[in-house]
mmCIF file of C-alpha atoms in Angstrom:
data_model
loop_
_atom_site.group_PDB
_atom_site.id
_atom_site.type_symbol
_atom_site.label_atom_id
_atom_site.label_comp_id
_atom_site.label_asym_id
_atom_site.label_seq_id
_atom_site.Cartn_x
_atom_site.Cartn_y
_atom_site.Cartn_z
ATOM 1 C CA UNK A 141 236.203 145.137 83.522
ATOM 2 C CA UNK A 142 239.883 145.255 82.576
ATOM 3 C CA UNK A 143 239.176 143.820 79.157
ATOM 4 C CA UNK A 144 236.496 146.427 78.426
ATOM 5 C CA UNK A 145 238.839 149.242 79.407
ATOM 6 C CA UNK A 146 241.537 147.917 77.068
ATOM 7 C CA UNK A 147 239.066 147.740 74.218
ATOM 8 C CA UNK A 148 237.749 151.228 74.794
ATOM 9 C CA UNK A 149 241.196 152.666 74.125
ATOM 10 C CA UNK A 150 241.024 151.583 70.493
ATOM 11 C CA UNK A 151 237.416 151.623 69.338
ATOM 12 C CA UNK A 152 234.111 153.295 70.139
ATOM 13 C CA UNK A 153 230.799 151.920 68.869
ATOM 14 C CA UNK A 154 228.179 153.951 67.057
ATOM 15 C CA UNK A 155 224.903 153.500 68.916
ATOM 16 C CA UNK A 156 222.845 153.904 65.732
ATOM 17 C CA UNK A 157 224.662 151.507 63.400
ATOM 18 C CA UNK A 158 226.496 149.297 65.877
ATOM 19 C CA UNK A 159 229.791 149.563 63.962
ATOM 20 C CA UNK A 160 233.018 150.697 65.595
ATOM 21 C CA UNK A 161 234.435 154.143 65.046
ATOM 22 C CA UNK A 162 238.215 153.904 65.224
ATOM 23 C CA UNK A 163 239.889 155.938 67.940
ATOM 24 C CA UNK A 164 243.609 155.931 67.077
ATOM 25 C CA UNK A 165 246.359 155.815 69.661
ATOM 26 C CA UNK A 166 248.141 158.983 70.672
ATOM 27 C CA UNK A 167 250.180 160.374 67.833
ATOM 28 C CA UNK A 168 253.078 161.061 70.200
ATOM 29 C CA UNK A 169 253.287 157.382 71.113
ATOM 30 C CA UNK A 170 253.320 156.326 67.482
ATOM 31 C CA UNK A 171 255.930 158.977 66.667
ATOM 32 C CA UNK A 172 258.281 157.319 69.145
ATOM 33 C CA UNK A 173 257.630 153.929 67.530
ATOM 34 C CA UNK A 174 258.327 155.261 64.030
ATOM 35 C CA UNK A 175 261.476 157.047 65.214
ATOM 36 C CA UNK A 176 262.711 153.728 66.603
ATOM 37 C CA UNK A 177 262.102 152.039 63.255
ATOM 38 C CA UNK A 178 263.944 154.807 61.422
ATOM 39 C CA UNK A 179 266.890 154.534 63.801
ATOM 40 C CA UNK A 180 267.337 150.846 63.075
ATOM 41 C CA UNK A 181 266.872 151.503 59.366
ATOM 42 C CA UNK A 182 269.589 154.161 59.511
ATOM 43 C CA UNK A 183 271.945 151.754 61.268
ATOM 44 C CA UNK A 184 271.225 149.096 58.666
ATOM 45 C CA UNK A 185 272.103 151.433 55.791
ATOM 46 C CA UNK A 186 275.265 152.668 57.506
ATOM 47 C CA UNK A 187 276.398 149.095 58.104
ATOM 48 C CA UNK A 188 275.610 148.134 54.518
ATOM 49 C CA UNK A 189 277.477 151.143 53.141
ATOM 50 C CA UNK A 190 280.515 150.364 55.296
ATOM 51 C CA UNK A 191 280.394 146.694 54.361
ATOM 52 C CA UNK A 192 280.532 147.371 50.612
ATOM 53 C CA UNK A 193 282.960 150.274 51.006
ATOM 54 C CA UNK A 194 280.816 153.124 49.653
ATOM 55 C CA UNK A 195 280.325 155.143 52.843
ATOM 56 C CA UNK A 196 282.052 158.554 52.643
ATOM 57 C CA UNK A 197 285.472 158.679 54.267
ATOM 58 C CA UNK A 198 285.836 160.289 57.645
ATOM 59 C CA UNK A 199 285.455 159.006 61.183
ATOM 60 C CA UNK A 200 283.306 161.908 62.296
ATOM 61 C CA UNK A 201 280.806 161.430 59.466
ATOM 62 C CA UNK A 202 280.216 157.799 60.390
ATOM 63 C CA UNK A 203 279.876 158.644 64.084
ATOM 64 C CA UNK A 204 277.320 161.365 63.326
ATOM 65 C CA UNK A 205 275.168 158.871 61.399
ATOM 66 C CA UNK A 206 275.490 156.238 64.120
ATOM 67 C CA UNK A 207 274.709 158.803 66.807
ATOM 68 C CA UNK A 208 271.621 160.052 64.999
ATOM 69 C CA UNK A 209 270.452 156.460 64.583
ATOM 70 C CA UNK A 210 271.028 155.875 68.290
ATOM 71 C CA UNK A 211 269.038 158.985 69.191
ATOM 72 C CA UNK A 212 266.109 157.857 67.058
ATOM 73 C CA UNK A 213 266.249 154.222 68.188
ATOM 74 C CA UNK A 214 266.511 155.052 71.897
ATOM 75 C CA UNK A 215 263.736 157.677 71.979
ATOM 76 C CA UNK A 216 261.102 155.112 72.903
ATOM 77 C CA UNK A 217 263.386 153.393 75.426
ATOM 78 C CA UNK A 218 264.137 156.687 77.172
ATOM 79 C CA UNK A 219 260.424 157.538 77.283
ATOM 80 C CA UNK A 220 259.697 154.119 78.800
ATOM 81 C CA UNK A 221 262.449 154.591 81.396
ATOM 82 C CA UNK A 222 260.909 157.846 82.597
ATOM 83 C CA UNK A 223 257.459 156.186 82.499
ATOM 84 C CA UNK A 224 256.036 158.575 79.961
ATOM 85 C CA UNK A 225 252.322 158.043 79.195
ATOM 86 C CA UNK A 226 253.292 158.038 75.525
ATOM 87 C CA UNK A 227 255.433 154.909 75.992
ATOM 88 C CA UNK A 228 254.321 152.826 79.005
ATOM 89 C CA UNK A 229 256.280 149.823 77.706
ATOM 90 C CA UNK A 230 259.073 149.232 75.197
ATOM 91 C CA UNK A 231 258.626 146.093 73.093
ATOM 92 C CA UNK A 232 256.435 144.684 75.853
ATOM 93 C CA UNK A 233 258.917 145.553 78.613
ATOM 94 C CA UNK A 234 257.431 147.721 81.372
ATOM 95 C CA UNK A 235 260.596 149.171 82.832
ATOM 96 C CA UNK A 236 260.374 149.215 86.610
ATOM 97 C CA UNK A 237 262.240 147.801 89.569
ATOM 98 C CA UNK A 238 262.318 143.999 89.568
ATOM 99 C CA UNK A 239 261.102 143.498 85.976
ATOM 100 C CA UNK A 240 263.082 141.650 83.324
ATOM 101 C CA UNK A 241 263.249 142.580 79.629
ATOM 102 C CA UNK A 242 261.092 140.626 77.236
ATOM 103 C CA UNK A 243 262.681 138.586 74.467
ATOM 104 C CA UNK A 244 261.791 141.288 71.928
ATOM 105 C CA UNK A 245 263.408 143.961 74.094
ATOM 106 C CA UNK A 246 266.560 141.881 74.464
ATOM 107 C CA UNK A 247 266.771 141.395 70.700
ATOM 108 C CA UNK A 248 266.391 145.137 70.151
ATOM 109 C CA UNK A 249 269.071 145.890 72.752
ATOM 110 C CA UNK A 250 271.453 143.330 71.243
ATOM 111 C CA UNK A 251 271.753 145.484 68.121
ATOM 112 C CA UNK A 252 273.738 147.966 70.213
ATOM 113 C CA UNK A 253 276.693 145.569 70.216
ATOM 114 C CA UNK A 254 277.503 145.839 66.479
ATOM 115 C CA UNK A 255 276.767 149.577 66.678
ATOM 116 C CA UNK A 256 279.426 149.986 69.359
ATOM 117 C CA UNK A 257 281.771 147.775 67.331
ATOM 118 C CA UNK A 258 281.375 149.941 64.241
ATOM 119 C CA UNK A 259 281.754 153.142 66.272
ATOM 120 C CA UNK A 260 285.033 151.885 67.717
ATOM 121 C CA UNK A 261 286.478 150.677 64.418
ATOM 122 C CA UNK A 262 285.615 153.438 61.930
ATOM 123 C CA UNK A 263 288.633 155.406 60.788
ATOM 124 C CA UNK A 264 289.589 157.844 58.043
ATOM 125 C CA UNK A 265 289.136 155.668 54.964
ATOM 126 C CA UNK A 266 286.788 153.053 56.508
ATOM 127 C CA UNK A 267 288.515 150.359 54.420
ATOM 128 C CA UNK A 268 289.895 148.360 57.367
ATOM 129 C CA UNK A 269 288.709 144.757 57.143
ATOM 130 C CA UNK A 270 287.470 144.700 60.736
ATOM 131 C CA UNK A 271 285.406 147.836 60.088
ATOM 132 C CA UNK A 272 283.784 146.236 57.074
ATOM 133 C CA UNK A 273 283.115 143.035 59.039
ATOM 134 C CA UNK A 274 281.464 145.050 61.815
ATOM 135 C CA UNK A 275 279.433 146.792 59.123
ATOM 136 C CA UNK A 276 278.215 143.427 57.883
ATOM 137 C CA UNK A 277 277.140 142.483 61.415
ATOM 138 C CA UNK A 278 275.289 145.786 61.799
ATOM 139 C CA UNK A 279 273.631 145.429 58.400
ATOM 140 C CA UNK A 280 272.334 141.983 59.386
ATOM 141 C CA UNK A 281 271.387 142.598 63.018
ATOM 142 C CA UNK A 282 269.371 145.758 62.401
ATOM 143 C CA UNK A 283 266.820 144.273 59.949
ATOM 144 C CA UNK A 284 266.709 141.065 62.004
ATOM 145 C CA UNK A 285 265.699 143.087 65.052
ATOM 146 C CA UNK A 286 263.078 144.978 63.031
ATOM 147 C CA UNK A 287 261.536 141.806 61.620
ATOM 148 C CA UNK A 288 261.573 139.761 64.833
ATOM 149 C CA UNK A 289 260.023 142.472 66.991
ATOM 150 C CA UNK A 290 257.354 143.335 64.400
ATOM 151 C CA UNK A 291 255.223 140.279 65.035
ATOM 152 C CA UNK A 292 255.386 140.622 68.816
ATOM 153 C CA UNK A 293 254.372 144.269 68.653
ATOM 154 C CA UNK A 294 251.428 143.378 66.414
ATOM 155 C CA UNK A 295 250.256 140.664 68.816
ATOM 156 C CA UNK A 296 250.357 143.094 71.715
ATOM 157 C CA UNK A 297 248.505 145.756 69.746
ATOM 158 C CA UNK A 298 245.842 143.396 68.360
ATOM 159 C CA UNK A 299 245.917 140.007 70.141
ATOM 160 C CA UNK A 300 243.369 138.475 67.762
ATOM 161 C CA UNK A 301 245.225 139.315 64.551
ATOM 162 C CA UNK A 302 245.322 136.381 62.146
ATOM 163 C CA UNK A 303 248.444 134.907 60.582
ATOM 164 C CA UNK A 304 247.865 136.471 57.174
ATOM 165 C CA UNK A 305 247.876 140.000 58.540
ATOM 166 C CA UNK A 306 250.702 139.249 60.967
ATOM 167 C CA UNK A 307 252.999 137.991 58.214
ATOM 168 C CA UNK A 308 252.615 141.258 56.280
ATOM 169 C CA UNK A 309 253.922 143.380 59.136
ATOM 170 C CA UNK A 310 257.638 142.402 59.141
ATOM 171 C CA UNK A 311 258.060 143.239 55.435
ATOM 172 C CA UNK A 312 256.145 146.484 55.828
ATOM 173 C CA UNK A 313 258.155 147.516 58.866
ATOM 174 C CA UNK A 314 261.483 146.656 57.222
ATOM 175 C CA UNK A 315 260.692 148.666 54.089
ATOM 176 C CA UNK A 316 259.350 151.587 56.143
ATOM 177 C CA UNK A 317 262.474 151.593 58.315
ATOM 178 C CA UNK A 318 264.713 151.560 55.243
ATOM 179 C CA UNK A 319 262.772 154.408 53.651
ATOM 180 C CA UNK A 320 262.717 156.576 56.770
ATOM 181 C CA UNK A 321 266.276 155.686 57.732
ATOM 182 C CA UNK A 322 267.413 156.487 54.198
ATOM 183 C CA UNK A 323 265.994 159.998 54.458
ATOM 184 C CA UNK A 324 267.784 160.553 57.774
ATOM 185 C CA UNK A 325 271.041 159.167 56.357
ATOM 186 C CA UNK A 326 270.611 161.483 53.372
ATOM 187 C CA UNK A 327 270.453 164.372 55.854
ATOM 188 C CA UNK A 328 273.714 163.243 57.435
ATOM 189 C CA UNK A 329 275.471 162.917 54.083
ATOM 190 C CA UNK A 330 274.081 166.260 52.897
ATOM 191 C CA UNK A 331 276.101 168.047 55.555
ATOM 192 C CA UNK A 332 279.389 166.564 54.381
ATOM 193 C CA UNK A 333 281.814 168.261 52.070
ATOM 194 C CA UNK A 334 281.321 167.190 48.467
ATOM 195 C CA UNK A 335 277.910 165.663 49.149
ATOM 196 C CA UNK A 336 276.418 167.364 46.076
ATOM 197 C CA UNK A 337 278.616 165.500 43.611
ATOM 198 C CA UNK A 338 276.367 162.500 43.091
ATOM 199 C CA UNK A 339 272.830 163.313 44.309
ATOM 200 C CA UNK A 340 271.128 161.291 41.580
ATOM 201 C CA UNK A 341 271.819 157.938 43.240
ATOM 202 C CA UNK A 342 270.232 159.108 46.503
ATOM 203 C CA UNK A 343 267.228 160.559 44.709
ATOM 204 C CA UNK A 344 266.520 157.485 42.602
ATOM 205 C CA UNK A 345 267.027 155.065 45.496
ATOM 206 C CA UNK A 346 264.741 156.946 47.873
ATOM 207 C CA UNK A 347 262.070 157.427 45.210
ATOM 208 C CA UNK A 348 262.080 153.671 44.564
ATOM 209 C CA UNK A 349 261.785 152.992 48.287
ATOM 210 C CA UNK A 350 258.851 155.414 48.514
ATOM 211 C CA UNK A 351 257.141 153.602 45.637
ATOM 212 C CA UNK A 352 257.775 150.175 47.180
ATOM 213 C CA UNK A 353 256.488 151.254 50.570
ATOM 214 C CA UNK A 354 253.370 152.756 49.033
ATOM 215 C CA UNK A 355 252.579 149.483 47.269
ATOM 216 C CA UNK A 356 253.124 147.402 50.417
ATOM 217 C CA UNK A 357 251.039 149.696 52.615
ATOM 218 C CA UNK A 358 248.230 149.669 50.058
ATOM 219 C CA UNK A 359 248.235 145.860 50.099
ATOM 220 C CA UNK A 360 248.066 145.895 53.892
ATOM 221 C CA UNK A 361 245.054 148.185 53.896
ATOM 222 C CA UNK A 362 243.340 146.133 51.194
ATOM 223 C CA UNK A 363 243.763 143.041 53.381
ATOM 224 C CA UNK A 364 242.178 144.768 56.403
ATOM 225 C CA UNK A 365 239.344 146.786 54.884
ATOM 226 C CA UNK A 366 237.163 143.856 53.694
ATOM 227 C CA UNK A 367 237.084 142.526 57.275
ATOM 228 C CA UNK A 368 236.030 145.793 58.871
ATOM 229 C CA UNK A 369 232.526 145.924 60.398
ATOM 230 C CA UNK A 370 230.172 148.559 59.076
ATOM 231 C CA UNK A 371 230.554 150.621 55.901
ATOM 232 C CA UNK A 372 233.978 150.209 54.341
ATOM 233 C CA UNK A 373 234.143 153.856 53.237
ATOM 234 C CA UNK A 374 234.148 154.950 56.881
ATOM 235 C CA UNK A 375 237.618 153.502 57.304
ATOM 236 C CA UNK A 376 238.906 153.798 53.728
ATOM 237 C CA UNK A 377 238.099 157.464 53.061
ATOM 238 C CA UNK A 378 239.446 158.996 56.247
ATOM 239 C CA UNK A 379 240.875 162.503 55.660
ATOM 240 C CA UNK A 380 243.870 161.691 57.847
ATOM 241 C CA UNK A 381 244.909 158.948 55.413
ATOM 242 C CA UNK A 382 245.321 161.580 52.716
ATOM 243 C CA UNK A 383 247.219 163.838 55.104
ATOM 244 C CA UNK A 384 249.481 160.908 56.010
ATOM 245 C CA UNK A 385 250.141 160.145 52.325
ATOM 246 C CA UNK A 386 250.925 163.802 51.672
ATOM 247 C CA UNK A 387 253.463 163.936 54.498
ATOM 248 C CA UNK A 388 254.990 160.477 53.978
ATOM 249 C CA UNK A 389 255.286 160.553 50.179
ATOM 250 C CA UNK A 390 254.452 163.866 48.496
ATOM 251 C CA UNK A 391 256.619 166.162 50.636
ATOM 252 C CA UNK A 392 259.712 163.875 50.663
ATOM 253 C CA UNK A 393 259.431 163.195 46.921
ATOM 254 C CA UNK A 394 259.104 166.927 46.216
ATOM 255 C CA UNK A 395 262.171 167.489 48.390
ATOM 256 C CA UNK A 396 264.046 164.862 46.384
ATOM 257 C CA UNK A 397 263.203 166.668 43.159
ATOM 258 C CA UNK A 398 264.247 170.037 44.581
ATOM 259 C CA UNK A 399 267.495 168.518 45.846
ATOM 260 C CA UNK A 400 268.492 167.709 42.267
ATOM 261 C CA UNK A 401 269.088 171.441 41.739
ATOM 262 C CA UNK A 402 271.855 171.295 44.358
ATOM 263 C CA UNK A 403 270.806 174.292 46.488
ATOM 264 C CA UNK A 404 269.684 174.288 50.096
ATOM 265 C CA UNK A 405 270.313 170.567 50.351
ATOM 266 C CA UNK A 406 270.612 170.340 54.139
ATOM 267 C CA UNK A 407 267.299 172.033 55.091
ATOM 268 C CA UNK A 408 265.501 170.198 52.290
ATOM 269 C CA UNK A 409 266.654 166.814 53.578
ATOM 270 C CA UNK A 410 265.639 167.643 57.151
ATOM 271 C CA UNK A 411 262.169 168.728 56.052
ATOM 272 C CA UNK A 412 261.791 165.499 54.066
ATOM 273 C CA UNK A 413 262.880 163.289 56.995
ATOM 274 C CA UNK A 414 260.686 165.020 59.602
ATOM 275 C CA UNK A 415 257.678 165.086 57.279
ATOM 276 C CA UNK A 416 258.105 161.376 56.566
ATOM 277 C CA UNK A 417 258.191 160.527 60.284
ATOM 278 C CA UNK A 418 254.975 162.449 60.966
ATOM 279 C CA UNK A 419 253.255 160.959 57.922
ATOM 280 C CA UNK A 420 254.206 157.378 58.727
ATOM 281 C CA UNK A 421 253.198 157.864 62.373
ATOM 282 C CA UNK A 422 249.782 159.170 61.332
ATOM 283 C CA UNK A 423 249.286 156.251 58.957
ATOM 284 C CA UNK A 424 250.412 153.710 61.553
ATOM 285 C CA UNK A 425 248.024 155.199 64.105
ATOM 286 C CA UNK A 426 245.097 154.744 61.730
ATOM 287 C CA UNK A 427 246.183 151.219 60.792
ATOM 288 C CA UNK A 428 246.581 150.151 64.424
ATOM 289 C CA UNK A 429 243.150 151.524 65.146
ATOM 290 C CA UNK A 430 241.731 149.557 62.214
ATOM 291 C CA UNK A 431 243.348 146.372 63.543
ATOM 292 C CA UNK A 432 241.888 146.986 66.991
ATOM 293 C CA UNK A 433 238.418 147.457 65.475
ATOM 294 C CA UNK A 434 238.447 144.065 63.751
ATOM 295 C CA UNK A 435 235.924 141.626 65.271
ATOM 296 C CA UNK A 436 238.691 139.102 66.018
ATOM 297 C CA UNK A 437 240.733 141.713 67.884
ATOM 298 C CA UNK A 438 238.161 142.395 70.578
#
């Protein structure tokens, strides 16, 4: 009985054709997951920028970026602590009295150490060698946490997932986190004095990340769709996939083009970042539902 209940959360079967109709998870739950990815991606980019010495000077600017990354990364953890139905567990850790964190949860929490190190060392010019060394640690720990926890999350979402599909998830999650985190970091930098001097580098970099993520996500869907039971078009031509693509790619890319004119930069960047989060969450919800509907995942 427990197994049937778990299955019914992800897929419902059509009585006429016998093929599963995907029922995606709650969008709110997936939004928290995507926000966590973006937070780690933001930390990774901040650490990388500090390590190579290109992050804008100013202690407050660095702390704002780190704080925003912490807010995004801890959203799911906070929801799990208050036992929200959107996030019953965080990286497999059901937070309650007497329970211990899973290995994935411990790895995710360990990234807080270099974050605190960077927050304590940043200063006016950010050129201090210890600050740059802490930036290197943050730039390495953040993607490591993203990649290591990706496989465990996939196994918990679809226990029967094969190795080929599982190996695609870490790369996809890392690129998605970099893309989303880059948009949030762009919002932080947009509020700084003199941020409009060199917008071209941000625009080109984020457009390339959007293109790379689109290619990787398309490959992931192409690997799943041939294994789906029933007509392939039922899963491939879902209207919400087009809505997700519009929010995750079209709106941010349009915002990047508008930002090149140098007016209204701050609201444009916020719209791009929020739209990307909603779009990626919608797409991840559909993909997780497709994984759960695979014959091997039941």
